[in-house]
Short mmCIF file of C-alpha atoms in Angstrom, two decimals:
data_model
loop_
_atom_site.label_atom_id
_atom_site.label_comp_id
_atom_site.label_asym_id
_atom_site.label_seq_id
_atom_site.Cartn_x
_atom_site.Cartn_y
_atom_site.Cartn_z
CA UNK A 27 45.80 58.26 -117.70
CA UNK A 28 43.93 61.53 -117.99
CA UNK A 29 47.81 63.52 -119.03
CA UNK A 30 48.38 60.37 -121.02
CA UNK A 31 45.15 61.37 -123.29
CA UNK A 32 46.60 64.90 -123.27
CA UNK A 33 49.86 64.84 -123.86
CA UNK A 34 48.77 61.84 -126.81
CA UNK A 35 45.89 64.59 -128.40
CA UNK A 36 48.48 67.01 -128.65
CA UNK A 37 51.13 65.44 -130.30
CA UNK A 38 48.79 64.39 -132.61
CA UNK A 39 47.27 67.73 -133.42
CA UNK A 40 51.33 69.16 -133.51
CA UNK A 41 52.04 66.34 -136.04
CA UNK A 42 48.92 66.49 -138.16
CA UNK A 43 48.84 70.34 -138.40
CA UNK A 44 52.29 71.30 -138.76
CA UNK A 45 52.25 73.34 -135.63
CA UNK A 46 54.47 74.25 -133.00
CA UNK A 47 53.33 72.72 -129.89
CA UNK A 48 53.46 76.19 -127.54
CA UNK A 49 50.72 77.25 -129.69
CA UNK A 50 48.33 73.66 -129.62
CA UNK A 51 46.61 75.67 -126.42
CA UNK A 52 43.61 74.20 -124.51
CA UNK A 53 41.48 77.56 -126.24
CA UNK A 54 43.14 76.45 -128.96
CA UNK A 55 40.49 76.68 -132.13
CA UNK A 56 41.71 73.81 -135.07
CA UNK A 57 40.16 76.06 -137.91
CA UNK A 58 40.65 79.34 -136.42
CA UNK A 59 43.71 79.31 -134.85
CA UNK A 60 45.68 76.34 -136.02
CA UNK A 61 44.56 76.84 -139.19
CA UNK A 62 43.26 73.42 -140.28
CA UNK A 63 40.87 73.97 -143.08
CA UNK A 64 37.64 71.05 -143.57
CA UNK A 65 39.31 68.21 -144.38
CA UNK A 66 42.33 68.79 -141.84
CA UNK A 67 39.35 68.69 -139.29
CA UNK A 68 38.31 65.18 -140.21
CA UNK A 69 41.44 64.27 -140.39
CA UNK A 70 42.24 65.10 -137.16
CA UNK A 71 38.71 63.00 -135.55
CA UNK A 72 40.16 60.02 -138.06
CA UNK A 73 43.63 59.86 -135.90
CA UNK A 74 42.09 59.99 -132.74
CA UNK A 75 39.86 57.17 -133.85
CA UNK A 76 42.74 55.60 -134.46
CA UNK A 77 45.02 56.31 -132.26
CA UNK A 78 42.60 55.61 -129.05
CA UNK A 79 40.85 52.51 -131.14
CA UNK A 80 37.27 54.34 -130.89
CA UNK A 81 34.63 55.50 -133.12
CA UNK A 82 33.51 59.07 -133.08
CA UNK A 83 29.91 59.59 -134.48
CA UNK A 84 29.51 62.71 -136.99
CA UNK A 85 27.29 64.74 -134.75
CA UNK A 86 30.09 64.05 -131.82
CA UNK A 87 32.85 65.47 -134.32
CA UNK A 88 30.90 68.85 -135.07
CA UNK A 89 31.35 69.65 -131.47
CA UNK A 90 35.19 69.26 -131.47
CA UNK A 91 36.47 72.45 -132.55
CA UNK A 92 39.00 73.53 -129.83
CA UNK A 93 41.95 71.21 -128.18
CA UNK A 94 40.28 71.36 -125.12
CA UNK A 95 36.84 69.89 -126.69
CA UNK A 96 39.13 66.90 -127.98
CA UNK A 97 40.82 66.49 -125.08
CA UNK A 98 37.85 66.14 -122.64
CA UNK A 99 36.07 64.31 -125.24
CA UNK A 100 38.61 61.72 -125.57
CA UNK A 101 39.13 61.43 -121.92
CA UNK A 102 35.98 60.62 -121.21
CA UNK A 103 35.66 58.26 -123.98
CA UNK A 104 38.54 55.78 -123.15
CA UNK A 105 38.58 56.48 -119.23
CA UNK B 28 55.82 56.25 -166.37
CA UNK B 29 54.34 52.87 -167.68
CA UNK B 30 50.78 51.88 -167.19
CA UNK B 31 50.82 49.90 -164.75
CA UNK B 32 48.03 49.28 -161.92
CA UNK B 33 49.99 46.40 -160.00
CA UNK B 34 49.08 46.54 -156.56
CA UNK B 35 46.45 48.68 -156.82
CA UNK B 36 42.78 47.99 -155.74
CA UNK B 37 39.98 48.80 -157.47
CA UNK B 38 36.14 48.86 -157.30
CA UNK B 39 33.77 48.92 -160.12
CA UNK B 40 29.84 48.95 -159.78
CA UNK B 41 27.70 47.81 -162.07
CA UNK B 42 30.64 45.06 -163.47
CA UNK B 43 28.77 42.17 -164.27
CA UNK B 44 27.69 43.42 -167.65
CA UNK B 45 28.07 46.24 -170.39
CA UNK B 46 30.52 48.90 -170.06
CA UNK B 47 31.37 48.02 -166.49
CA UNK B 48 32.18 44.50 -167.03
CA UNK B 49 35.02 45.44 -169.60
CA UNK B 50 36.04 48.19 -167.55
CA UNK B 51 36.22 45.38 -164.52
CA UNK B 52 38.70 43.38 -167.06
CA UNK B 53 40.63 45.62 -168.43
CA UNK B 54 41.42 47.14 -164.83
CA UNK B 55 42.61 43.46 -163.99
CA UNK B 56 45.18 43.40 -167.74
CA UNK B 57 47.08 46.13 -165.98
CA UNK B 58 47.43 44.40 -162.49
CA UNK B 59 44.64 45.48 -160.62
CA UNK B 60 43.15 43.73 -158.32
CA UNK B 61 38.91 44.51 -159.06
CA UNK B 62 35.55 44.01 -157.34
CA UNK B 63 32.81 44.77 -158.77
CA UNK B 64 29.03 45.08 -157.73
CA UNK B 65 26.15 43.87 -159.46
CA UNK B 66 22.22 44.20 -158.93
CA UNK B 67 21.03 41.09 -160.26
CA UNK B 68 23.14 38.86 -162.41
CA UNK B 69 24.94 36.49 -160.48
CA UNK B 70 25.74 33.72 -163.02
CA UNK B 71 27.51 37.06 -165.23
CA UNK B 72 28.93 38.52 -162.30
CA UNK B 73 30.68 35.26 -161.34
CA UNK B 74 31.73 34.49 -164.53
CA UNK B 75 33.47 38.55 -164.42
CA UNK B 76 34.73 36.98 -160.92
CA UNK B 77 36.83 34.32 -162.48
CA UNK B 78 38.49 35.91 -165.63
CA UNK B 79 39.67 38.91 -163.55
CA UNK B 80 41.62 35.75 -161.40
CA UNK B 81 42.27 34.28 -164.37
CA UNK B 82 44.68 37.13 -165.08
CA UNK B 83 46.45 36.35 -161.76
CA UNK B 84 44.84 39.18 -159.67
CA UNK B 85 42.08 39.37 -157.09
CA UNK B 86 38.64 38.96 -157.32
CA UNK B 87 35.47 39.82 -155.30
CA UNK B 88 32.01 39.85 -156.84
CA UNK B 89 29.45 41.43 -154.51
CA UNK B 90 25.65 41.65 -154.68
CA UNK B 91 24.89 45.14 -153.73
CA UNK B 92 21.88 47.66 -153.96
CA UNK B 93 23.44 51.14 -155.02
CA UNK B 94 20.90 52.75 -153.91
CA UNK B 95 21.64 52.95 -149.98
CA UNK B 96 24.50 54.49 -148.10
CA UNK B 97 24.71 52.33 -145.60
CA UNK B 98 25.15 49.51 -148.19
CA UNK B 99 28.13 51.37 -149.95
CA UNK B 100 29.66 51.69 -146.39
CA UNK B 101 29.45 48.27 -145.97
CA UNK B 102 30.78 47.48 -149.54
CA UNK B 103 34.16 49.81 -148.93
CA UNK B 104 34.93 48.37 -145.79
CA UNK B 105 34.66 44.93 -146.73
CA UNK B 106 37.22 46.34 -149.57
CA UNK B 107 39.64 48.18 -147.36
CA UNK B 108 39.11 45.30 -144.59
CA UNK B 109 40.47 42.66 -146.84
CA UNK B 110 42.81 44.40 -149.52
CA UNK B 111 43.60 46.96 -147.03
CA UNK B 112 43.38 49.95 -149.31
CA UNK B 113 41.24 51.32 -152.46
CA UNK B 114 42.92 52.93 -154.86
CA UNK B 115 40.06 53.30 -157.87
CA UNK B 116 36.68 53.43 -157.54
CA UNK B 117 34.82 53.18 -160.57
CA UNK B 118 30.94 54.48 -160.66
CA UNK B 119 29.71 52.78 -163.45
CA UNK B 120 26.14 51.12 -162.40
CA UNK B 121 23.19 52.59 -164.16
CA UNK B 122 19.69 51.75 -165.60
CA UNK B 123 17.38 53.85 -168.35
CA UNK B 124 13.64 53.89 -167.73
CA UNK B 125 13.36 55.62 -170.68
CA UNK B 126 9.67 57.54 -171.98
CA UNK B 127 8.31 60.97 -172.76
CA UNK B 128 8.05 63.59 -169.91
CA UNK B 129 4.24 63.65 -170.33
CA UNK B 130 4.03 59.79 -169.49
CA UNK B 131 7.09 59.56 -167.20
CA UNK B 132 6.10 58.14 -163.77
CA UNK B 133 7.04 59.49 -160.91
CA UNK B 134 8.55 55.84 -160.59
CA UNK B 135 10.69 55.88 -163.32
CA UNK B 136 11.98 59.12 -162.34
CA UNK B 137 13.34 58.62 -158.74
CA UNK B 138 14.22 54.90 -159.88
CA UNK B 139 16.58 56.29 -162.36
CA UNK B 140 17.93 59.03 -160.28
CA UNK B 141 18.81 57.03 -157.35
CA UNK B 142 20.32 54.25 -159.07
CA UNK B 143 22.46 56.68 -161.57
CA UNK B 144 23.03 59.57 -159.48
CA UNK B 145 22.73 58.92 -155.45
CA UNK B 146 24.50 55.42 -156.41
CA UNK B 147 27.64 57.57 -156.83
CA UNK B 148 27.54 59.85 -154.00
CA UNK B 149 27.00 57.00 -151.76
CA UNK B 150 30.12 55.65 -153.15
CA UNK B 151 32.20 58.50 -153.48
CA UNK B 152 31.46 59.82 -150.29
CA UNK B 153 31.79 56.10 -148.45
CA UNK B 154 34.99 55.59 -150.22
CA UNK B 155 36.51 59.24 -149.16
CA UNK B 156 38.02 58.50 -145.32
CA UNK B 157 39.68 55.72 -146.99
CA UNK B 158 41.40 57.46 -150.05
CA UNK B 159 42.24 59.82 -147.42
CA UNK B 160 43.91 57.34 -145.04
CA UNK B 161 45.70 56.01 -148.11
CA UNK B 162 47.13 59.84 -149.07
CA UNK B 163 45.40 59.44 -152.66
CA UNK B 164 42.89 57.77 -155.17
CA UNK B 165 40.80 58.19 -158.47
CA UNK B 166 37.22 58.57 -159.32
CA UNK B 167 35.81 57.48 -162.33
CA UNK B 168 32.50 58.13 -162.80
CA UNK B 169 30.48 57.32 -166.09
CA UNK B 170 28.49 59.60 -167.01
CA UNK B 171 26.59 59.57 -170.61
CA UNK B 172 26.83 62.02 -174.04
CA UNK B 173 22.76 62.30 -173.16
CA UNK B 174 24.00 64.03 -169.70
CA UNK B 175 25.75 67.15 -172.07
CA UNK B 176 23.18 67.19 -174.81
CA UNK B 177 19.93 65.87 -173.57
CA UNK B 178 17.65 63.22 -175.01
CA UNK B 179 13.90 63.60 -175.72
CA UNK B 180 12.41 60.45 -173.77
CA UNK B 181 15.64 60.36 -171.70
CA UNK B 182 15.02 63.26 -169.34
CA UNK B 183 15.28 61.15 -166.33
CA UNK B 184 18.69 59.55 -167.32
CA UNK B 185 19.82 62.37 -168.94
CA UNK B 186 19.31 64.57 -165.88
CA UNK B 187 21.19 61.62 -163.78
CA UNK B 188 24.02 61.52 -166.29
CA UNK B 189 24.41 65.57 -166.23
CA UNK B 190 24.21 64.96 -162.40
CA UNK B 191 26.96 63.59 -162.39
CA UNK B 192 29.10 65.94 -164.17
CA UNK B 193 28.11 68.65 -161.17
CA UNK B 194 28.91 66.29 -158.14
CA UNK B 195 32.30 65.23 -159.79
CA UNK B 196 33.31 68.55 -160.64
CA UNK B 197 32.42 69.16 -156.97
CA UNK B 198 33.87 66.14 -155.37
CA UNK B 199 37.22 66.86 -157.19
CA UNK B 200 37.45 70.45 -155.50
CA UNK B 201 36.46 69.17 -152.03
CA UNK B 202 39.37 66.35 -151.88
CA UNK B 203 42.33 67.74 -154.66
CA UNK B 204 44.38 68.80 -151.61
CA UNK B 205 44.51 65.22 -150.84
CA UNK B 206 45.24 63.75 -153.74
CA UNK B 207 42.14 62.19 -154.66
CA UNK B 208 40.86 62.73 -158.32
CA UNK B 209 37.29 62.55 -159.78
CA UNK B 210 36.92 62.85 -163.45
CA UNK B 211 34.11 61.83 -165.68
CA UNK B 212 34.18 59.58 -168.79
CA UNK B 213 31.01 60.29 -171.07
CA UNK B 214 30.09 57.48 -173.47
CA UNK B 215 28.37 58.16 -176.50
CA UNK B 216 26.70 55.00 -178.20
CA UNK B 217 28.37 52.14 -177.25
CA UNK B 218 27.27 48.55 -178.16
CA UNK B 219 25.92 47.23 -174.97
CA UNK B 220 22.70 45.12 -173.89
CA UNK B 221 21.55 48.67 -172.73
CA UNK B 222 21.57 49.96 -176.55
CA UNK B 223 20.13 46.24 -177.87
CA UNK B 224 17.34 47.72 -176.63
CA UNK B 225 16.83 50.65 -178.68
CA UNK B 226 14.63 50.33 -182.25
CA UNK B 227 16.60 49.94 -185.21
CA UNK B 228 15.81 53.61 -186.90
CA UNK B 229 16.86 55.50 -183.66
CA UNK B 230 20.31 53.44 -183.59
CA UNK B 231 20.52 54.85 -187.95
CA UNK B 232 19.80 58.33 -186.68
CA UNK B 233 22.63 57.98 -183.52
CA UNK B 234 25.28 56.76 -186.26
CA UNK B 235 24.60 59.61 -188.52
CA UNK B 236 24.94 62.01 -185.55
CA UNK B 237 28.43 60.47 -184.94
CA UNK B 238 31.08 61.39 -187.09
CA UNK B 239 32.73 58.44 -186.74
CA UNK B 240 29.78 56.60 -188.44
CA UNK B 241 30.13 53.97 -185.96
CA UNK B 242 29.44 52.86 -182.77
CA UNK B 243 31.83 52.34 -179.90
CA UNK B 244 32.84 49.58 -178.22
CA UNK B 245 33.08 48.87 -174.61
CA UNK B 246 37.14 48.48 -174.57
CA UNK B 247 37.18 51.84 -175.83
CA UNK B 248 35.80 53.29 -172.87
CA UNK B 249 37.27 50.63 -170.46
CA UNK B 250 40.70 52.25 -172.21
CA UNK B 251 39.58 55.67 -171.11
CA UNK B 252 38.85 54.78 -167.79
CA UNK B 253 42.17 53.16 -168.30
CA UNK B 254 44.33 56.39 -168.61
CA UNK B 255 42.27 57.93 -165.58
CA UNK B 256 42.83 55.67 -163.09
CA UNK B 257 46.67 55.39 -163.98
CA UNK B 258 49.24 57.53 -162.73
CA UNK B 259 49.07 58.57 -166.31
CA UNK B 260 47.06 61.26 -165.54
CA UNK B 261 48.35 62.16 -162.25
CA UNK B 262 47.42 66.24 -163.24
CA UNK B 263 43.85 65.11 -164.49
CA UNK B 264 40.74 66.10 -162.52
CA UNK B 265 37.25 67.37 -162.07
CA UNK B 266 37.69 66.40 -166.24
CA UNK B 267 35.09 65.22 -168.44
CA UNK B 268 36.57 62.93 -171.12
CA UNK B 269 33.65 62.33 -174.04
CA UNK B 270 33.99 59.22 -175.29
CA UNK B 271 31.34 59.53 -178.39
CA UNK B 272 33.67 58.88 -182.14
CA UNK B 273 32.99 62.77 -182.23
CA UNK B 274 29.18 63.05 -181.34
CA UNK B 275 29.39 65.52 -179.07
CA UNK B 276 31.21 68.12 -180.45
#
């Protein structure tokens, strides 16, 4: 389940961002390193919502900045 | 390019009455399937309801308080749960409390504020996950002639209306990368219930401020809003259309 959630985050972040997937890293920063400016970011929390059918409060969103962040958020969200 | 709103969606507050209630109908002439919002009148609001249908398209008239976010959340995803998208939103509910500065009440000032001016963030900003889902949308917000020129006994409306202009301009930089446009229509005097209630010599001086020499009507903004909310004016936004026979120039 757990590389389910990762392998889904990241192919989500590859097709939302444009990016190549060597470079969707765990360190990985959205704004900083896959360059995703604001709105890209919200974007981003709006397909995981989706994708894993959950809701992600605003203050849990600030703290998702990094692939890594999403992907341990998420997995402990729909384990 | 015709103008054409078939299967589009669209939301006006405020459309029971006045300006909003032609802009509600004239939305629904081009295909558009329209809410609107009202305060208080329910009989009006229904009776908005049922010509909009009349036309062939969708109707929903809902009793909403601008005034509270969490009721414009509510509002937009009743919209988006049942018509699956909104393409328009249309900020069009506001009051006057109108009186000099030196006996304004405190009252009278936030009343006029939050219904005029948070009314429309709450919307804009409740309706902007949705527009973005939907890769596009347009904002129309009405703003006033009072909101570029002021209006001795009007501060409090006037400083709603000029509000407006700021968070639109705003709004339309924060979402053009995703298609979503926010542009302003500014009325000048246009014969509504609103205006009834002005005296007789201050309506004289407003048409001999208006080189027109007359007042507007409703349609004639409802057409502006029109052209806005079409594909028409896909390169439109963060625009301020005056709508005023001339006044404001």
């Amino acid at each position: 389940m757990s590389q389910d959630v990762e392998s889904k985050v990241k192919s989500i972040i590859v097709d939302k961002l444009g990016v190549d997937e060597s470079e969707v890293t765990h360190e990985a920063n959205f704004t900083n390193d896959l360059g995703a400016d604001s709105l890209d970011t919200v974007e981003l929390i709006m397909e995981f919502e989706k994708e894993f059918d959950i809701s992600i409060p605003d203050e849990d969103a600030e703290n998702i900045a990094t692939v890594g962040n999403a992907v341990e958020y998420l997995q402990e969200k729909v384990s | 390019m015709s103008l054409s709103l078939k299967g589009k969606t669209a939301l006006v507050t405020g459309g029971s009455r006045g300006i909003g209630r032609s802009i509600a109908l004239t939305l629904a002439d081009y295909g558009a399937d329209v809410a609107i919002t009202f305060a208080s009148s329910v009989d009006a609001a229904n009776k908005v309801k049922e010509e909009i249908e009349a036309k062939g398209c969708k109707a929903k008239a809902i009793q909403a308080d601008a005034v509270k976010l969490e009721k414009a959340e509510e509002v937009i995803t009743e919209l988006t749960d049942d018509w699956e998208k909104l393409d328009i939103l249309v900020n069009n509910a506001g009051i006057t409390r109108d009186n000099l500065i030196l006996r304004m009440s405190e009252e009278q000032w936030d009343q006029v504020i939050d219904t005029n001016l948070k009314s429309i963030f709450n919307y804009s900003k409740a309706v902007a996950k949705p527009m973005m889902r939907n890769r596009g949308g347009s904002i129309i917000n009405i703003s006033s002639i009072v909101g570029l020129s002021g209006n001795a006994g009007q501060s409090n409306y006037a400083a709603s209306k000029a509000g407006i202009i700021g968070f639109t301009k705003s709004y339309a930089k924060e979402f053009a990368s995703r298609n979503i446009r926010a542009n302003v229509v500014a009325p000048g005097y246009i014969t509504t219930e609103m205006t009834d209630e002005l005296d007789e010599e201050i309506l004289e001086t407003i048409k001999d401020e208006t080189p027109m020499a007359r007042a507007g009507d409703a349609e004639e903004v409802a057409n502006t809003v029109l052209f806005l909310a079409s594909d028409l004016s896909s390169y439109i936004t963060g625009e301020t259309v005056r709508v005023d026979g001339g006044m404001g120039m």
